[in-house]
Coordinates of C-alpha atoms in Angstrom, one line a residue:
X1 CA -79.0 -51.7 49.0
X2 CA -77.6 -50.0 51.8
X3 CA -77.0 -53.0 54.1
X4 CA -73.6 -54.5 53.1
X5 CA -70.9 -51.7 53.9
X6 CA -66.9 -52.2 52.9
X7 CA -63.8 -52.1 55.2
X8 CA -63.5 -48.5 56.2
X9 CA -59.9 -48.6 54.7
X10 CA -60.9 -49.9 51.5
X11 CA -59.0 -48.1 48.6
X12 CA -60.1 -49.7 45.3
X13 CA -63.5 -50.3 44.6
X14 CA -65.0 -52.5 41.9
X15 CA -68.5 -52.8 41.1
X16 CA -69.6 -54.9 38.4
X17 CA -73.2 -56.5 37.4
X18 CA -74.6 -54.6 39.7
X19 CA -78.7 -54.4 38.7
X20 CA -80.1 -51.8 40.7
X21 CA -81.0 -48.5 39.7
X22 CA -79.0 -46.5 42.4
X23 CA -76.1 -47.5 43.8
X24 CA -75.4 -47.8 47.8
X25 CA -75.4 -44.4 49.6
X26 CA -72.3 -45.0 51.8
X27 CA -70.1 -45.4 48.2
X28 CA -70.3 -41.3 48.4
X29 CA -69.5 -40.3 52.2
X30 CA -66.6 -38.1 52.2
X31 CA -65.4 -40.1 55.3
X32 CA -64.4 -43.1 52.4
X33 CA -60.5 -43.6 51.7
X34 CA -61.0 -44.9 48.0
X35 CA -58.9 -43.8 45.4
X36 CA -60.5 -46.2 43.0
X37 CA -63.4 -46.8 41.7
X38 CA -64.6 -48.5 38.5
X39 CA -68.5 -49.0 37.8
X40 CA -69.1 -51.4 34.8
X41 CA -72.0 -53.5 33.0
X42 CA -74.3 -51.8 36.3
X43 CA -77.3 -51.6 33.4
X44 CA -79.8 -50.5 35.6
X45 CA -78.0 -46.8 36.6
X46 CA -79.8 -44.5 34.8
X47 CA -77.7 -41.6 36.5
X48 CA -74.6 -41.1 38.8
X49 CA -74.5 -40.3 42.7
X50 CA -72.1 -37.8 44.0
X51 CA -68.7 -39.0 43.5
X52 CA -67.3 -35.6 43.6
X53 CA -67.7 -35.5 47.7
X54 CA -64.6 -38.3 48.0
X55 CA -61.8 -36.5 48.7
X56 CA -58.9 -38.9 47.8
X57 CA -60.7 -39.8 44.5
X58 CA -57.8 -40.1 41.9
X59 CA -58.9 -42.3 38.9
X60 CA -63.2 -42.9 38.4
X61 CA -64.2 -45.5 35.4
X62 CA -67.7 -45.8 34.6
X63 CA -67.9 -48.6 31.6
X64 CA -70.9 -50.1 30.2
X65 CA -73.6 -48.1 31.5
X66 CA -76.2 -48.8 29.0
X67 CA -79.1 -47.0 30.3
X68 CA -77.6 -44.1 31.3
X69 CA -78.4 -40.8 29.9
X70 CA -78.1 -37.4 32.5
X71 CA -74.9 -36.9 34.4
X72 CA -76.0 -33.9 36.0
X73 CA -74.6 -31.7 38.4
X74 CA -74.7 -33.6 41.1
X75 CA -72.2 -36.0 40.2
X76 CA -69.6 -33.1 41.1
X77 CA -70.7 -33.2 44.8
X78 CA -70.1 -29.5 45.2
X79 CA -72.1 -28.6 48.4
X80 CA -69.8 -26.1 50.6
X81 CA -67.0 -24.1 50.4
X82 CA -64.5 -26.2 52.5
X83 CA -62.1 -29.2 51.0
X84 CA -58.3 -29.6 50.5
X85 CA -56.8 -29.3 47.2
X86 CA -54.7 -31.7 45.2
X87 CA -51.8 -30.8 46.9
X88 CA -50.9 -31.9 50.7
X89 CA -51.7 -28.5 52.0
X90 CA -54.6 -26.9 53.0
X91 CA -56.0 -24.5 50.5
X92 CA -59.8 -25.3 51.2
X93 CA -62.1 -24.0 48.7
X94 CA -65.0 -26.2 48.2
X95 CA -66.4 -29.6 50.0
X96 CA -67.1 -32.0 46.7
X97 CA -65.9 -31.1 43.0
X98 CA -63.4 -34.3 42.9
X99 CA -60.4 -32.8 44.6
X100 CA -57.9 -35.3 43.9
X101 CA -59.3 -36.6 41.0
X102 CA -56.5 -37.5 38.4
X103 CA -58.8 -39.7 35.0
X104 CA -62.0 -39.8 34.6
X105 CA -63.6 -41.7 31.8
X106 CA -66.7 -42.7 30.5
X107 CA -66.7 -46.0 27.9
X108 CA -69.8 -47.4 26.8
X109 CA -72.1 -45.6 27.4
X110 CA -74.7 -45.2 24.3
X111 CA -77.7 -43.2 25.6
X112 CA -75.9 -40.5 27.4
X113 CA -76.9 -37.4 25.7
X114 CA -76.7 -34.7 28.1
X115 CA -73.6 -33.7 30.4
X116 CA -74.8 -30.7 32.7
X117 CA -73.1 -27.7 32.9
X118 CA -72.2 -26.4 36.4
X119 CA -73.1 -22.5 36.0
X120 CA -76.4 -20.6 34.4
X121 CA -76.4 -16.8 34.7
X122 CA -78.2 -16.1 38.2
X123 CA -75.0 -18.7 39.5
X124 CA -72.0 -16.9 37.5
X125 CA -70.7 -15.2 40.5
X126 CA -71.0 -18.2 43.1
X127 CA -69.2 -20.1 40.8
X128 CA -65.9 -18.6 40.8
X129 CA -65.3 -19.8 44.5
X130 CA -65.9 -23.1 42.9
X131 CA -62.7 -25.6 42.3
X132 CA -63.7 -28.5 40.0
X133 CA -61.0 -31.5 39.1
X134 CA -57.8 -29.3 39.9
X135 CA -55.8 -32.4 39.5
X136 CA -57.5 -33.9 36.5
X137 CA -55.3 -34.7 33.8
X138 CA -57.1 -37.1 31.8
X139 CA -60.4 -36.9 30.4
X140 CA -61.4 -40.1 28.2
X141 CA -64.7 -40.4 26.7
X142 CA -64.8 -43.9 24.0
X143 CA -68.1 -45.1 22.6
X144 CA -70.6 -42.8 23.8
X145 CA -72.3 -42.0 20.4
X146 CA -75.4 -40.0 21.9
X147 CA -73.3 -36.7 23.7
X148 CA -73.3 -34.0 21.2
X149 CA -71.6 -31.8 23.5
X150 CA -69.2 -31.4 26.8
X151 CA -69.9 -28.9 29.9
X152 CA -68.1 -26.1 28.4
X153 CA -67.9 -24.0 31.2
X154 CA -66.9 -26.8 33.8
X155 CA -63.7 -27.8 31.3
X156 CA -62.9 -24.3 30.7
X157 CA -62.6 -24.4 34.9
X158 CA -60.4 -28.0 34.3
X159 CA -58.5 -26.3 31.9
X160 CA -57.2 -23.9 34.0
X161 CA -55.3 -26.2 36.0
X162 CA -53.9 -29.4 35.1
X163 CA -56.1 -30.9 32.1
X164 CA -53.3 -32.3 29.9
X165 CA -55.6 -34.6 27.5
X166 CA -58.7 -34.8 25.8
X167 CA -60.0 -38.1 24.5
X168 CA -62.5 -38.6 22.2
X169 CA -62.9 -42.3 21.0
X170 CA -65.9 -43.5 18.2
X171 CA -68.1 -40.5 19.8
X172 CA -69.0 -39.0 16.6
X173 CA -71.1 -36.0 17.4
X174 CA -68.5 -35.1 19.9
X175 CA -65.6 -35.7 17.4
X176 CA -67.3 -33.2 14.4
X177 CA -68.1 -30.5 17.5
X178 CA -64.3 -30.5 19.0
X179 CA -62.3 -32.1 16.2
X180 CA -61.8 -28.8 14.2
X181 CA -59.0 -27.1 16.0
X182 CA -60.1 -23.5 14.8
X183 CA -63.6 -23.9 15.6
X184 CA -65.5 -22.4 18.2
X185 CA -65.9 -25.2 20.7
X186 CA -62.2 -26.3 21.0
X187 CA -61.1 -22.9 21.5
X188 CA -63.7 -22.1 24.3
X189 CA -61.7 -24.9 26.3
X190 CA -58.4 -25.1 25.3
X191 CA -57.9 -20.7 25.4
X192 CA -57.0 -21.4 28.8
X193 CA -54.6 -24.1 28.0
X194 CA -52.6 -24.5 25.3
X195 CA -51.6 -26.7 25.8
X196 CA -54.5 -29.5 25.7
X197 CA -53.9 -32.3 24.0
X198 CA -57.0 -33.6 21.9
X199 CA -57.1 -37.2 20.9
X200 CA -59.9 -38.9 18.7

């Protein structure tokens, strides 16, 4: 799997069909210039690799994934405390946590039922030099009927920076948790920012 290796300038990455259950290691060095990337109809990924380590990351699609169910922490690729942020200068904070990314979504996706959080008690403290999607701005999520709920803490984080748009498409459980504007969940991840646009 790890024997065919793109141009080391490639931008825009497309991987479709793909049958095996993990995809190529060299897809996450953070020595990769893509921007781009869109998985789709790759039916054997139960799980994601750590995307979050590409540092010009800007848009991520991940369509069709049929057997996946667990995107854990890992996918954020936090593993240092040294990256540039989504500006040109050099504000280093973290190596990983998608630094430039700009839309992320997640279509198709009917088993996924669990989105891990990226704090528990004993890692509250650690977690505040953490810098998670400061230039995310779009968050889609369409047809992924098994989540029942988002990483509350991790959008809370989003939300502090440039999270303009929430989108929940034929996710139902996900619609009844977030879709009441004066209920609990929403406000947990919109207090920050008010204004987050939900869409559903």
């Amino acid at each position: 799997v790890d024997a065919l290796k793109p141009y080391p300038n490639l931008r825009e990455l497309i991987i479709y069909q793909y049958e095996g259950s993990q995809l190529p290691r060299w897809i996450t060095s953070p020595l990769n210039q893509l921007t781009h990337i869109r998985l789709y109809f790759c039916k054997g990924l139960t799980s994601l690799p750590p995307l979050g380590k590409l540092p010009l990351l800007e848009t991520l699609s991940i369509d069709n994934l049929y057997e996946l169910e667990y995107v854990g922490r890992e996918f954020l690729g936090i593993a240092t405390t040294t990256t540039s942020s989504c500006s040109s200068g050099t504000n280093n904070i973290i190596d990983g946590g998608f630094p430039k990314l700009k839309k992320l979504s997640f279509w198709k996706c009917p088993k996924w039922n669990k989105w891990e959080d990226i704090t528990t008690a004993q890692e509250e403290e650690e977690e505040e030099k953490y810098s998670i999607m400061p230039c995310l701005t779009e968050l889609i999520i369409r047809s992924c009927e098994g989540l029942t709920e988002l990483p509350q803490r991790l959008l809370e984080k989003v939300s502090l920076s440039s999270l303009k748009e929430l989108d929940i498409f034929f996710s139902t459980q996900l619609k009844q948790v977030y879709g009441d504007k004066e209920g609990q969940p929403w406000k947990s991840i919109s207090r920050h920012n008010p204004q987050l646009r939900l869409r559903y």
